[in-house]
JSON list of C-alpha atoms and ligand atoms in Angstrom, two decimals:
[
{"chain": "A", "resi": 1, "resn": "UNK", "atom": "CA", "xyz": [-55.58, -4.68, -21.70]},
{"chain": "A", "resi": 2, "resn": "UNK", "atom": "CA", "xyz": [-53.52, -7.83, -22.17]},
{"chain": "A", "resi": 3, "resn": "UNK", "atom": "CA", "xyz": [-50.61, -9.33, -20.30]},
{"chain": "A", "resi": 4, "resn": "UNK", "atom": "CA", "xyz": [-51.70, -9.38, -16.65]},
{"chain": "A", "resi": 5, "resn": "UNK", "atom": "CA", "xyz": [-51.21, -13.15, -16.34]},
{"chain": "A", "resi": 6, "resn": "UNK", "atom": "CA", "xyz": [-47.75, -13.10, -17.92]},
{"chain": "A", "resi": 7, "resn": "UNK", "atom": "CA", "xyz": [-46.74, -10.16, -15.75]},
{"chain": "A", "resi": 8, "resn": "UNK", "atom": "CA", "xyz": [-47.58, -12.16, -12.61]},
{"chain": "A", "resi": 9, "resn": "UNK", "atom": "CA", "xyz": [-46.08, -15.42, -13.85]},
{"chain": "A", "resi": 10, "resn": "UNK", "atom": "CA", "xyz": [-42.80, -13.62, -14.65]},
{"chain": "A", "resi": 11, "resn": "UNK", "atom": "CA", "xyz": [-42.68, -12.68, -10.96]},
{"chain": "A", "resi": 12, "resn": "UNK", "atom": "CA", "xyz": [-43.56, -16.14, -9.69]},
{"chain": "A", "resi": 13, "resn": "UNK", "atom": "CA", "xyz": [-46.94, -14.87, -8.54]},
{"chain": "A", "resi": 14, "resn": "UNK", "atom": "CA", "xyz": [-50.45, -16.13, -9.18]},
{"chain": "A", "resi": 15, "resn": "UNK", "atom": "CA", "xyz": [-52.30, -14.62, -12.13]},
{"chain": "A", "resi": 16, "resn": "UNK", "atom": "CA", "xyz": [-54.70, -12.73, -9.88]},
{"chain": "A", "resi": 17, "resn": "UNK", "atom": "CA", "xyz": [-51.79, -10.59, -8.66]},
{"chain": "A", "resi": 18, "resn": "UNK", "atom": "CA", "xyz": [-51.35, -9.53, -12.27]},
{"chain": "A", "resi": 19, "resn": "UNK", "atom": "CA", "xyz": [-54.98, -8.49, -12.48]},
{"chain": "A", "resi": 20, "resn": "UNK", "atom": "CA", "xyz": [-54.59, -6.46, -9.30]},
{"chain": "A", "resi": 21, "resn": "UNK", "atom": "CA", "xyz": [-51.54, -4.71, -10.75]},
{"chain": "A", "resi": 22, "resn": "UNK", "atom": "CA", "xyz": [-53.54, -4.24, -13.97]},
{"chain": "A", "resi": 23, "resn": "UNK", "atom": "CA", "xyz": [-56.26, -2.45, -12.02]},
{"chain": "A", "resi": 24, "resn": "UNK", "atom": "CA", "xyz": [-53.66, 0.09, -10.84]},
{"chain": "A", "resi": 25, "resn": "UNK", "atom": "CA", "xyz": [-52.59, 0.64, -14.43]},
{"chain": "A", "resi": 26, "resn": "UNK", "atom": "CA", "xyz": [-56.22, 1.28, -15.38]},
{"chain": "A", "resi": 27, "resn": "UNK", "atom": "CA", "xyz": [-56.39, 4.08, -12.88]},
{"chain": "A", "resi": 28, "resn": "UNK", "atom": "CA", "xyz": [-53.21, 5.80, -14.08]},
{"chain": "A", "resi": 29, "resn": "UNK", "atom": "CA", "xyz": [-54.13, 5.41, -17.76]},
{"chain": "A", "resi": 30, "resn": "UNK", "atom": "CA", "xyz": [-57.58, 6.94, -17.19]},
{"chain": "A", "resi": 31, "resn": "UNK", "atom": "CA", "xyz": [-55.91, 9.95, -15.58]},
{"chain": "A", "resi": 32, "resn": "UNK", "atom": "CA", "xyz": [-53.29, 10.18, -18.34]},
{"chain": "A", "resi": 33, "resn": "UNK", "atom": "CA", "xyz": [-55.97, 9.91, -21.04]},
{"chain": "A", "resi": 34, "resn": "UNK", "atom": "CA", "xyz": [-57.83, 12.85, -19.49]},
{"chain": "A", "resi": 35, "resn": "UNK", "atom": "CA", "xyz": [-54.61, 14.89, -19.34]},
{"chain": "A", "resi": 36, "resn": "UNK", "atom": "CA", "xyz": [-53.95, 14.22, -23.03]},
{"chain": "A", "resi": 37, "resn": "UNK", "atom": "CA", "xyz": [-57.42, 15.28, -24.13]},
{"chain": "A", "resi": 38, "resn": "UNK", "atom": "CA", "xyz": [-58.78, 11.89, -25.15]},
{"chain": "A", "resi": 39, "resn": "UNK", "atom": "CA", "xyz": [-62.53, 12.30, -25.61]},
{"chain": "A", "resi": 40, "resn": "UNK", "atom": "CA", "xyz": [-63.53, 8.63, -25.48]},
{"chain": "A", "resi": 41, "resn": "UNK", "atom": "CA", "xyz": [-61.56, 5.84, -23.82]},
{"chain": "A", "resi": 42, "resn": "UNK", "atom": "CA", "xyz": [-62.79, 2.26, -24.11]},
{"chain": "A", "resi": 43, "resn": "UNK", "atom": "CA", "xyz": [-61.11, -0.37, -21.94]},
{"chain": "A", "resi": 44, "resn": "UNK", "atom": "CA", "xyz": [-61.62, -4.05, -22.69]},
{"chain": "A", "resi": 45, "resn": "UNK", "atom": "CA", "xyz": [-61.85, -5.52, -19.19]},
{"chain": "A", "resi": 46, "resn": "UNK", "atom": "CA", "xyz": [-63.65, -8.85, -19.64]},
{"chain": "A", "resi": 47, "resn": "UNK", "atom": "CA", "xyz": [-64.68, -10.48, -22.89]},
{"chain": "A", "resi": 48, "resn": "UNK", "atom": "CA", "xyz": [-67.68, -12.68, -23.53]},
{"chain": "A", "resi": 49, "resn": "UNK", "atom": "CA", "xyz": [-65.13, -15.49, -23.97]},
{"chain": "A", "resi": 50, "resn": "UNK", "atom": "CA", "xyz": [-63.32, -14.87, -20.67]},
{"chain": "A", "resi": 51, "resn": "UNK", "atom": "CA", "xyz": [-65.95, -16.94, -18.81]},
{"chain": "A", "resi": 52, "resn": "UNK", "atom": "CA", "xyz": [-64.03, -19.96, -20.10]},
{"chain": "A", "resi": 53, "resn": "UNK", "atom": "CA", "xyz": [-61.14, -19.17, -17.73]},
{"chain": "A", "resi": 54, "resn": "UNK", "atom": "CA", "xyz": [-60.74, -21.09, -14.44]},
{"chain": "A", "resi": 55, "resn": "UNK", "atom": "CA", "xyz": [-63.64, -20.27, -12.10]},
{"chain": "A", "resi": 56, "resn": "UNK", "atom": "CA", "xyz": [-61.29, -18.82, -9.46]},
{"chain": "A", "resi": 57, "resn": "UNK", "atom": "CA", "xyz": [-59.84, -16.34, -11.95]},
{"chain": "A", "resi": 58, "resn": "UNK", "atom": "CA", "xyz": [-63.30, -15.33, -13.23]},
{"chain": "A", "resi": 59, "resn": "UNK", "atom": "CA", "xyz": [-64.46, -14.78, -9.66]},
{"chain": "A", "resi": 60, "resn": "UNK", "atom": "CA", "xyz": [-61.40, -12.69, -8.81]},
{"chain": "A", "resi": 61, "resn": "UNK", "atom": "CA", "xyz": [-61.83, -10.57, -11.95]},
{"chain": "A", "resi": 62, "resn": "UNK", "atom": "CA", "xyz": [-65.50, -9.94, -11.16]},
{"chain": "A", "resi": 63, "resn": "UNK", "atom": "CA", "xyz": [-64.64, -8.95, -7.58]},
{"chain": "A", "resi": 64, "resn": "UNK", "atom": "CA", "xyz": [-61.92, -6.63, -8.83]},
{"chain": "A", "resi": 65, "resn": "UNK", "atom": "CA", "xyz": [-64.33, -4.98, -11.28]},
{"chain": "A", "resi": 66, "resn": "UNK", "atom": "CA", "xyz": [-66.95, -4.51, -8.58]},
{"chain": "A", "resi": 67, "resn": "UNK", "atom": "CA", "xyz": [-64.44, -3.00, -6.15]},
{"chain": "A", "resi": 68, "resn": "UNK", "atom": "CA", "xyz": [-62.94, -0.73, -8.79]},
{"chain": "A", "resi": 69, "resn": "UNK", "atom": "CA", "xyz": [-66.36, 0.59, -9.82]},
{"chain": "A", "resi": 70, "resn": "UNK", "atom": "CA", "xyz": [-67.31, 1.39, -6.25]},
{"chain": "A", "resi": 71, "resn": "UNK", "atom": "CA", "xyz": [-63.92, 2.83, -5.29]},
{"chain": "A", "resi": 72, "resn": "UNK", "atom": "CA", "xyz": [-63.53, 5.14, -8.26]},
{"chain": "A", "resi": 73, "resn": "UNK", "atom": "CA", "xyz": [-67.12, 6.24, -8.92]},
{"chain": "A", "resi": 74, "resn": "UNK", "atom": "CA", "xyz": [-66.90, 9.41, -6.87]},
{"chain": "A", "resi": 75, "resn": "UNK", "atom": "CA", "xyz": [-63.51, 10.51, -8.18]},
{"chain": "A", "resi": 76, "resn": "UNK", "atom": "CA", "xyz": [-64.51, 9.86, -11.80]},
{"chain": "A", "resi": 77, "resn": "UNK", "atom": "CA", "xyz": [-67.62, 11.88, -11.21]},
{"chain": "A", "resi": 78, "resn": "UNK", "atom": "CA", "xyz": [-65.60, 14.75, -9.77]},
{"chain": "A", "resi": 79, "resn": "UNK", "atom": "CA", "xyz": [-63.54, 14.75, -12.97]},
{"chain": "A", "resi": 80, "resn": "UNK", "atom": "CA", "xyz": [-66.72, 15.01, -15.05]},
{"chain": "A", "resi": 81, "resn": "UNK", "atom": "CA", "xyz": [-66.11, 11.55, -16.56]},
{"chain": "A", "resi": 82, "resn": "UNK", "atom": "CA", "xyz": [-69.17, 9.96, -18.11]},
{"chain": "A", "resi": 83, "resn": "UNK", "atom": "CA", "xyz": [-68.91, 6.25, -17.53]},
{"chain": "A", "resi": 84, "resn": "UNK", "atom": "CA", "xyz": [-70.70, 3.51, -19.40]},
{"chain": "A", "resi": 85, "resn": "UNK", "atom": "CA", "xyz": [-70.30, -0.21, -18.96]},
{"chain": "A", "resi": 86, "resn": "UNK", "atom": "CA", "xyz": [-70.64, -1.80, -22.39]},
{"chain": "A", "resi": 87, "resn": "UNK", "atom": "CA", "xyz": [-71.51, -5.44, -23.01]},
{"chain": "A", "resi": 88, "resn": "UNK", "atom": "CA", "xyz": [-74.22, -7.81, -21.89]},
{"chain": "A", "resi": 89, "resn": "UNK", "atom": "CA", "xyz": [-74.98, -6.96, -18.25]},
{"chain": "A", "resi": 90, "resn": "UNK", "atom": "CA", "xyz": [-77.53, -9.74, -17.81]},
{"chain": "A", "resi": 91, "resn": "UNK", "atom": "CA", "xyz": [-74.94, -12.44, -17.07]},
{"chain": "A", "resi": 92, "resn": "UNK", "atom": "CA", "xyz": [-73.27, -10.38, -14.31]},
{"chain": "A", "resi": 93, "resn": "UNK", "atom": "CA", "xyz": [-74.10, -10.79, -10.63]},
{"chain": "A", "resi": 94, "resn": "UNK", "atom": "CA", "xyz": [-77.00, -8.67, -9.32]},
{"chain": "A", "resi": 95, "resn": "UNK", "atom": "CA", "xyz": [-74.57, -6.81, -7.03]},
{"chain": "A", "resi": 96, "resn": "UNK", "atom": "CA", "xyz": [-72.28, -5.92, -9.95]},
{"chain": "A", "resi": 97, "resn": "UNK", "atom": "CA", "xyz": [-75.29, -4.90, -12.03]},
{"chain": "A", "resi": 98, "resn": "UNK", "atom": "CA", "xyz": [-76.35, -2.57, -9.23]},
{"chain": "A", "resi": 99, "resn": "UNK", "atom": "CA", "xyz": [-72.87, -1.01, -9.00]},
{"chain": "A", "resi": 100, "resn": "UNK", "atom": "CA", "xyz": [-72.87, -0.50, -12.76]},
{"chain": "A", "resi": 101, "resn": "UNK", "atom": "CA", "xyz": [-76.31, 1.12, -12.75]},
{"chain": "A", "resi": 102, "resn": "UNK", "atom": "CA", "xyz": [-75.25, 3.38, -9.87]},
{"chain": "A", "resi": 103, "resn": "UNK", "atom": "CA", "xyz": [-72.08, 4.67, -11.50]},
{"chain": "A", "resi": 104, "resn": "UNK", "atom": "CA", "xyz": [-73.77, 5.10, -14.88]},
{"chain": "A", "resi": 105, "resn": "UNK", "atom": "CA", "xyz": [-76.57, 7.08, -13.29]},
{"chain": "A", "resi": 106, "resn": "UNK", "atom": "CA", "xyz": [-74.20, 9.15, -11.17]},
{"chain": "A", "resi": 107, "resn": "UNK", "atom": "CA", "xyz": [-72.10, 10.21, -14.17]},
{"chain": "A", "resi": 108, "resn": "UNK", "atom": "CA", "xyz": [-74.79, 10.28, -16.88]},
{"chain": "A", "resi": 109, "resn": "UNK", "atom": "CA", "xyz": [-74.96, 14.07, -17.18]},
{"chain": "A", "resi": 110, "resn": "UNK", "atom": "CA", "xyz": [-71.22, 14.72, -17.02]},
{"chain": "A", "resi": 111, "resn": "UNK", "atom": "CA", "xyz": [-69.56, 16.53, -19.88]},
{"chain": "A", "resi": 112, "resn": "UNK", "atom": "CA", "xyz": [-65.95, 15.30, -19.72]},
{"chain": "A", "resi": 113, "resn": "UNK", "atom": "CA", "xyz": [-64.28, 12.20, -21.12]},
{"chain": "A", "resi": 114, "resn": "UNK", "atom": "CA", "xyz": [-66.50, 9.25, -21.98]},
{"chain": "A", "resi": 115, "resn": "UNK", "atom": "CA", "xyz": [-65.13, 6.14, -20.32]},
{"chain": "A", "resi": 116, "resn": "UNK", "atom": "CA", "xyz": [-66.45, 2.85, -21.67]},
{"chain": "A", "resi": 117, "resn": "UNK", "atom": "CA", "xyz": [-65.58, -0.25, -19.69]},
{"chain": "A", "resi": 118, "resn": "UNK", "atom": "CA", "xyz": [-66.26, -3.38, -21.73]},
{"chain": "A", "resi": 119, "resn": "UNK", "atom": "CA", "xyz": [-67.45, -6.17, -19.43]},
{"chain": "A", "resi": 120, "resn": "UNK", "atom": "CA", "xyz": [-68.87, -9.39, -20.84]},
{"chain": "A", "resi": 121, "resn": "UNK", "atom": "CA", "xyz": [-68.32, -7.72, -24.18]},
{"chain": "A", "resi": 122, "resn": "UNK", "atom": "CA", "xyz": [-67.78, -9.32, -27.57]},
{"chain": "A", "resi": 123, "resn": "UNK", "atom": "CA", "xyz": [-68.15, -7.58, -30.92]},
{"chain": "A", "resi": 124, "resn": "UNK", "atom": "CA", "xyz": [-70.10, -10.44, -32.48]},
{"chain": "A", "resi": 125, "resn": "UNK", "atom": "CA", "xyz": [-72.69, -10.62, -29.67]},
{"chain": "A", "resi": 126, "resn": "UNK", "atom": "CA", "xyz": [-72.89, -6.82, -29.88]},
{"chain": "A", "resi": 127, "resn": "UNK", "atom": "CA", "xyz": [-73.63, -6.98, -33.61]},
{"chain": "A", "resi": 128, "resn": "UNK", "atom": "CA", "xyz": [-76.11, -9.82, -33.09]},
{"chain": "A", "resi": 129, "resn": "UNK", "atom": "CA", "xyz": [-78.16, -7.91, -30.55]},
{"chain": "A", "resi": 130, "resn": "UNK", "atom": "CA", "xyz": [-78.18, -4.87, -32.86]},
{"chain": "A", "resi": 131, "resn": "UNK", "atom": "CA", "xyz": [-79.40, -7.03, -35.76]},
{"chain": "A", "resi": 132, "resn": "UNK", "atom": "CA", "xyz": [-82.09, -8.59, -33.55]},
{"chain": "A", "resi": 133, "resn": "UNK", "atom": "CA", "xyz": [-83.25, -5.15, -32.46]},
{"chain": "A", "resi": 134, "resn": "UNK", "atom": "CA", "xyz": [-83.46, -4.02, -36.09]},
{"chain": "A", "resi": 135, "resn": "UNK", "atom": "CA", "xyz": [-85.34, -7.20, -37.06]},
{"chain": "A", "resi": 136, "resn": "UNK", "atom": "CA", "xyz": [-87.84, -6.68, -34.23]},
{"chain": "A", "resi": 137, "resn": "UNK", "atom": "CA", "xyz": [-88.44, -3.10, -35.37]},
{"chain": "A", "resi": 138, "resn": "UNK", "atom": "CA", "xyz": [-89.00, -4.28, -38.94]},
{"chain": "A", "resi": 139, "resn": "UNK", "atom": "CA", "xyz": [-91.36, -7.04, -37.72]},
{"chain": "A", "resi": 140, "resn": "UNK", "atom": "CA", "xyz": [-93.31, -4.48, -35.69]},
{"chain": "A", "resi": 141, "resn": "UNK", "atom": "CA", "xyz": [-93.66, -2.30, -38.77]},
{"chain": "A", "resi": 142, "resn": "UNK", "atom": "CA", "xyz": [-91.66, 0.56, -37.27]},
{"chain": "A", "resi": 143, "resn": "UNK", "atom": "CA", "xyz": [-88.74, 0.30, -39.68]},
{"chain": "A", "resi": 144, "resn": "UNK", "atom": "CA", "xyz": [-88.50, -0.35, -43.38]},
{"chain": "A", "resi": 145, "resn": "UNK", "atom": "CA", "xyz": [-85.63, -2.73, -44.34]},
{"chain": "A", "resi": 146, "resn": "UNK", "atom": "CA", "xyz": [-84.56, -0.17, -46.94]},
{"chain": "A", "resi": 147, "resn": "UNK", "atom": "CA", "xyz": [-83.99, 2.36, -44.14]},
{"chain": "A", "resi": 148, "resn": "UNK", "atom": "CA", "xyz": [-81.37, 0.17, -42.46]},
{"chain": "A", "resi": 149, "resn": "UNK", "atom": "CA", "xyz": [-78.20, 2.17, -43.00]},
{"chain": "A", "resi": 150, "resn": "UNK", "atom": "CA", "xyz": [-74.74, 2.03, -41.42]},
{"chain": "A", "resi": 151, "resn": "UNK", "atom": "CA", "xyz": [-75.90, 4.80, -39.11]},
{"chain": "A", "resi": 152, "resn": "UNK", "atom": "CA", "xyz": [-79.05, 2.92, -38.04]},
{"chain": "A", "resi": 153, "resn": "UNK", "atom": "CA", "xyz": [-77.00, -0.16, -37.19]},
{"chain": "A", "resi": 154, "resn": "UNK", "atom": "CA", "xyz": [-74.30, 1.87, -35.42]},
{"chain": "A", "resi": 155, "resn": "UNK", "atom": "CA", "xyz": [-76.92, 3.53, -33.19]},
{"chain": "A", "resi": 156, "resn": "UNK", "atom": "CA", "xyz": [-77.96, 0.12, -31.88]},
{"chain": "A", "resi": 157, "resn": "UNK", "atom": "CA", "xyz": [-74.47, -0.97, -30.85]},
{"chain": "A", "resi": 158, "resn": "UNK", "atom": "CA", "xyz": [-73.24, -0.72, -27.26]},
{"chain": "A", "resi": 159, "resn": "UNK", "atom": "CA", "xyz": [-70.50, 1.62, -28.52]},
{"chain": "A", "resi": 160, "resn": "UNK", "atom": "CA", "xyz": [-71.80, 3.94, -31.23]},
{"chain": "A", "resi": 161, "resn": "UNK", "atom": "CA", "xyz": [-68.44, 5.62, -31.81]},
{"chain": "A", "resi": 162, "resn": "UNK", "atom": "CA", "xyz": [-65.70, 4.91, -34.36]},
{"chain": "A", "resi": 163, "resn": "UNK", "atom": "CA", "xyz": [-62.34, 3.91, -32.95]},
{"chain": "A", "resi": 164, "resn": "UNK", "atom": "CA", "xyz": [-59.47, 6.18, -34.02]},
{"chain": "A", "resi": 165, "resn": "UNK", "atom": "CA", "xyz": [-56.65, 4.42, -32.21]},
{"chain": "A", "resi": 166, "resn": "UNK", "atom": "CA", "xyz": [-56.66, 0.83, -31.01]},
{"chain": "A", "resi": 167, "resn": "UNK", "atom": "CA", "xyz": [-53.94, 0.01, -28.50]},
{"chain": "A", "resi": 168, "resn": "UNK", "atom": "CA", "xyz": [-53.24, -3.64, -27.80]},
{"chain": "A", "resi": 169, "resn": "UNK", "atom": "CA", "xyz": [-50.76, -4.41, -25.05]},
{"chain": "A", "resi": 170, "resn": "UNK", "atom": "CA", "xyz": [-48.92, -7.67, -24.45]},
{"chain": "A", "resi": 171, "resn": "UNK", "atom": "CA", "xyz": [-47.64, -7.91, -28.03]},
{"chain": "A", "resi": 172, "resn": "UNK", "atom": "CA", "xyz": [-50.46, -9.95, -29.52]},
{"chain": "A", "resi": 173, "resn": "UNK", "atom": "CA", "xyz": [-51.48, -9.07, -33.09]},
{"chain": "A", "resi": 174, "resn": "UNK", "atom": "CA", "xyz": [-55.19, -9.86, -32.99]},
{"chain": "A", "resi": 175, "resn": "UNK", "atom": "CA", "xyz": [-58.48, -8.08, -32.34]},
{"chain": "A", "resi": 176, "resn": "UNK", "atom": "CA", "xyz": [-60.00, -10.70, -30.00]},
{"chain": "A", "resi": 177, "resn": "UNK", "atom": "CA", "xyz": [-63.59, -9.77, -30.86]},
{"chain": "A", "resi": 178, "resn": "UNK", "atom": "CA", "xyz": [-63.15, -6.12, -29.87]},
{"chain": "A", "resi": 179, "resn": "UNK", "atom": "CA", "xyz": [-65.24, -3.39, -31.54]},
{"chain": "A", "resi": 180, "resn": "UNK", "atom": "CA", "xyz": [-65.03, -5.08, -34.95]},
{"chain": "A", "resi": 181, "resn": "UNK", "atom": "CA", "xyz": [-67.51, -2.70, -36.62]},
{"chain": "A", "resi": 182, "resn": "UNK", "atom": "CA", "xyz": [-66.14, 0.42, -34.93]},
{"chain": "A", "resi": 183, "resn": "UNK", "atom": "CA", "xyz": [-62.51, -0.43, -35.79]},
{"chain": "A", "resi": 184, "resn": "UNK", "atom": "CA", "xyz": [-63.14, -0.34, -39.57]},
{"chain": "A", "resi": 185, "resn": "UNK", "atom": "CA", "xyz": [-60.61, 2.50, -39.93]},
{"chain": "A", "resi": 186, "resn": "UNK", "atom": "CA", "xyz": [-58.80, 2.30, -36.61]},
{"chain": "A", "resi": 187, "resn": "UNK", "atom": "CA", "xyz": [-55.06, 2.84, -36.52]},
{"chain": "A", "resi": 188, "resn": "UNK", "atom": "CA", "xyz": [-53.65, -0.19, -34.72]},
{"chain": "A", "resi": 189, "resn": "UNK", "atom": "CA", "xyz": [-50.81, 0.12, -32.23]},
{"chain": "A", "resi": 190, "resn": "UNK", "atom": "CA", "xyz": [-49.44, -3.06, -30.72]},
{"chain": "A", "resi": 191, "resn": "UNK", "atom": "CA", "xyz": [-47.23, -2.58, -27.69]},
{"chain": "A", "resi": 192, "resn": "UNK", "atom": "CA", "xyz": [-45.04, -5.38, -26.36]},
{"chain": "A", "resi": 193, "resn": "UNK", "atom": "CA", "xyz": [-45.47, -3.95, -22.86]},
{"chain": "A", "resi": 194, "resn": "UNK", "atom": "CA", "xyz": [-47.61, -6.06, -20.51]},
{"chain": "A", "resi": 195, "resn": "UNK", "atom": "CA", "xyz": [-50.67, -4.19, -19.28]},
{"chain": "A", "resi": 196, "resn": "UNK", "atom": "CA", "xyz": [-49.58, -3.68, -15.63]},
{"chain": "A", "resi": 197, "resn": "UNK", "atom": "CA", "xyz": [-46.46, -1.90, -16.94]},
{"chain": "A", "resi": 198, "resn": "UNK", "atom": "CA", "xyz": [-48.35, 0.24, -19.48]},
{"chain": "A", "resi": 199, "resn": "UNK", "atom": "CA", "xyz": [-47.97, 3.78, -18.17]},
{"chain": "A", "resi": 200, "resn": "UNK", "atom": "CA", "xyz": [-48.27, 7.35, -19.37]},
{"chain": "A", "resi": 201, "resn": "UNK", "atom": "CA", "xyz": [-44.94, 7.19, -21.22]},
{"chain": "A", "resi": 202, "resn": "UNK", "atom": "CA", "xyz": [-46.22, 4.17, -23.17]},
{"chain": "A", "resi": 203, "resn": "UNK", "atom": "CA", "xyz": [-49.50, 5.93, -23.87]},
{"chain": "A", "resi": 204, "resn": "UNK", "atom": "CA", "xyz": [-47.55, 8.90, -25.25]},
{"chain": "A", "resi": 205, "resn": "UNK", "atom": "CA", "xyz": [-45.67, 6.53, -27.59]},
{"chain": "A", "resi": 206, "resn": "UNK", "atom": "CA", "xyz": [-49.02, 5.28, -28.89]},
{"chain": "A", "resi": 207, "resn": "UNK", "atom": "CA", "xyz": [-50.33, 8.84, -29.32]},
{"chain": "A", "resi": 208, "resn": "UNK", "atom": "CA", "xyz": [-47.15, 9.84, -31.21]},
{"chain": "A", "resi": 209, "resn": "UNK", "atom": "CA", "xyz": [-47.60, 6.83, -33.48]},
{"chain": "A", "resi": 210, "resn": "UNK", "atom": "CA", "xyz": [-51.20, 7.91, -34.09]},
{"chain": "A", "resi": 211, "resn": "UNK", "atom": "CA", "xyz": [-50.19, 11.52, -34.76]},
{"chain": "A", "resi": 212, "resn": "UNK", "atom": "CA", "xyz": [-47.77, 10.30, -37.43]},
{"chain": "A", "resi": 213, "resn": "UNK", "atom": "CA", "xyz": [-50.36, 8.31, -39.36]},
{"chain": "A", "resi": 214, "resn": "UNK", "atom": "CA", "xyz": [-51.97, 9.62, -42.52]},
{"chain": "A", "resi": 215, "resn": "UNK", "atom": "CA", "xyz": [-55.62, 8.57, -42.35]},
{"chain": "A", "resi": 216, "resn": "UNK", "atom": "CA", "xyz": [-56.85, 8.27, -45.91]},
{"chain": "A", "resi": 217, "resn": "UNK", "atom": "CA", "xyz": [-60.20, 6.50, -45.46]},
{"chain": "A", "resi": 218, "resn": "UNK", "atom": "CA", "xyz": [-59.85, 5.00, -48.93]},
{"chain": "A", "resi": 219, "resn": "UNK", "atom": "CA", "xyz": [-58.64, 8.17, -50.65]},
{"chain": "A", "resi": 220, "resn": "UNK", "atom": "CA", "xyz": [-55.17, 8.92, -52.00]},
{"chain": "A", "resi": 221, "resn": "UNK", "atom": "CA", "xyz": [-52.60, 11.02, -50.20]},
{"chain": "A", "resi": 222, "resn": "UNK", "atom": "CA", "xyz": [-53.00, 14.13, -52.42]},
{"chain": "A", "resi": 223, "resn": "UNK", "atom": "CA", "xyz": [-56.73, 14.24, -51.70]},
{"chain": "A", "resi": 224, "resn": "UNK", "atom": "CA", "xyz": [-56.17, 14.02, -47.97]},
{"chain": "A", "resi": 225, "resn": "UNK", "atom": "CA", "xyz": [-53.62, 16.84, -48.13]},
{"chain": "A", "resi": 226, "resn": "UNK", "atom": "CA", "xyz": [-55.98, 19.02, -50.19]},
{"chain": "A", "resi": 227, "resn": "UNK", "atom": "CA", "xyz": [-58.70, 18.44, -47.60]},
{"chain": "A", "resi": 228, "resn": "UNK", "atom": "CA", "xyz": [-56.29, 19.40, -44.84]},
{"chain": "A", "resi": 229, "resn": "UNK", "atom": "CA", "xyz": [-55.30, 22.64, -46.63]},
{"chain": "A", "resi": 230, "resn": "UNK", "atom": "CA", "xyz": [-58.98, 23.54, -47.11]},
{"chain": "A", "resi": 231, "resn": "UNK", "atom": "CA", "xyz": [-59.57, 22.96, -43.39]},
{"chain": "A", "resi": 232, "resn": "UNK", "atom": "CA", "xyz": [-56.54, 25.05, -42.38]},
{"chain": "A", "resi": 233, "resn": "UNK", "atom": "CA", "xyz": [-57.68, 28.01, -44.54]},
{"chain": "B", "resi": 301, "resn": "IPE", "atom": "C1", "xyz": [-55.69, -9.38, -18.95]},
{"chain": "B", "resi": 301, "resn": "IPE", "atom": "O1", "xyz": [-54.61, -10.09, -19.35]},
{"chain": "B", "resi": 301, "resn": "IPE", "atom": "C2", "xyz": [-56.94, -9.62, -19.75]},
{"chain": "B", "resi": 301, "resn": "IPE", "atom": "C3", "xyz": [-58.15, -9.83, -18.92]},
{"chain": "B", "resi": 301, "resn": "IPE", "atom": "C4", "xyz": [-59.07, -10.72, -19.23]},
{"chain": "B", "resi": 301, "resn": "IPE", "atom": "C5", "xyz": [-58.37, -9.04, -17.71]},
{"chain": "B", "resi": 301, "resn": "IPE", "atom": "P1", "xyz": [-54.51, -11.68, -19.42]},
{"chain": "B", "resi": 301, "resn": "IPE", "atom": "O2", "xyz": [-55.10, -12.28, -18.19]},
{"chain": "B", "resi": 301, "resn": "IPE", "atom": "O3", "xyz": [-55.09, -12.17, -20.70]},
{"chain": "B", "resi": 301, "resn": "IPE", "atom": "O4", "xyz": [-52.94, -11.88, -19.41]},
{"chain": "B", "resi": 301, "resn": "IPE", "atom": "P2", "xyz": [-52.06, -12.95, -20.19]},
{"chain": "B", "resi": 301, "resn": "IPE", "atom": "O5", "xyz": [-52.40, -12.84, -21.64]},
{"chain": "B", "resi": 301, "resn": "IPE", "atom": "O6", "xyz": [-52.39, -14.29, -19.62]},
{"chain": "B", "resi": 301, "resn": "IPE", "atom": "O7", "xyz": [-50.67, -12.53, -19.92]},
{"chain": "B", "resi": 302, "resn": "MG", "atom": "MG1", "xyz": [-54.24, -12.57, -22.54]}
]
């Protein structure tokens, strides 16, 4: 979700106003994603590198996250959304950690869309903690190094799901440490639209782009088509 700062600056407003507008966009995109049958939506809200921003902006972002979690918990629950906050919680304030635990617990048994909010998330720290966990299991004699497969590593990530479609707003062509392992075969859609302006119509453009992609996973086109025919039969 990129472009909040530029959105505000273009209006002569402080960056925090952009983050507030961005929070509104989050709400409408969650609703739109549910309407369009998305099964897992992961929103990159705050990266492990975002702590480097000015302290006032970090504070405002943390407040906004806390308020949003509390405000929307009940409604998300009513919509059967299962919410998970992914990333390293330990650096977050105790109050925010409590809000996260509450909403995760409230929605844990829901059966609708999985909503991952990445807070203090970075793909490299995520991979590091997974590797450390594996190493500890090996050291304890519970796991043989030969058993370490892609699946075993994936299970120890914060997000154990492959990304099908990666949407980056704000026109930047980079991954910024987002789900590096899970994006191995992601289709990448870069939108020039700044996040506060990203609405359902923009989401539909991204979904149309995705629908038009041929996902070959290393195979050739004829093989993919043969697989598709077999499935349709
Ligand atoms: C939002 O956009 C990303 C967050 C960390 C919430 P930015 O704040 O990076 O916006 P730009 O890139 O400065 O426009
Ligand atoms: Mg940015």
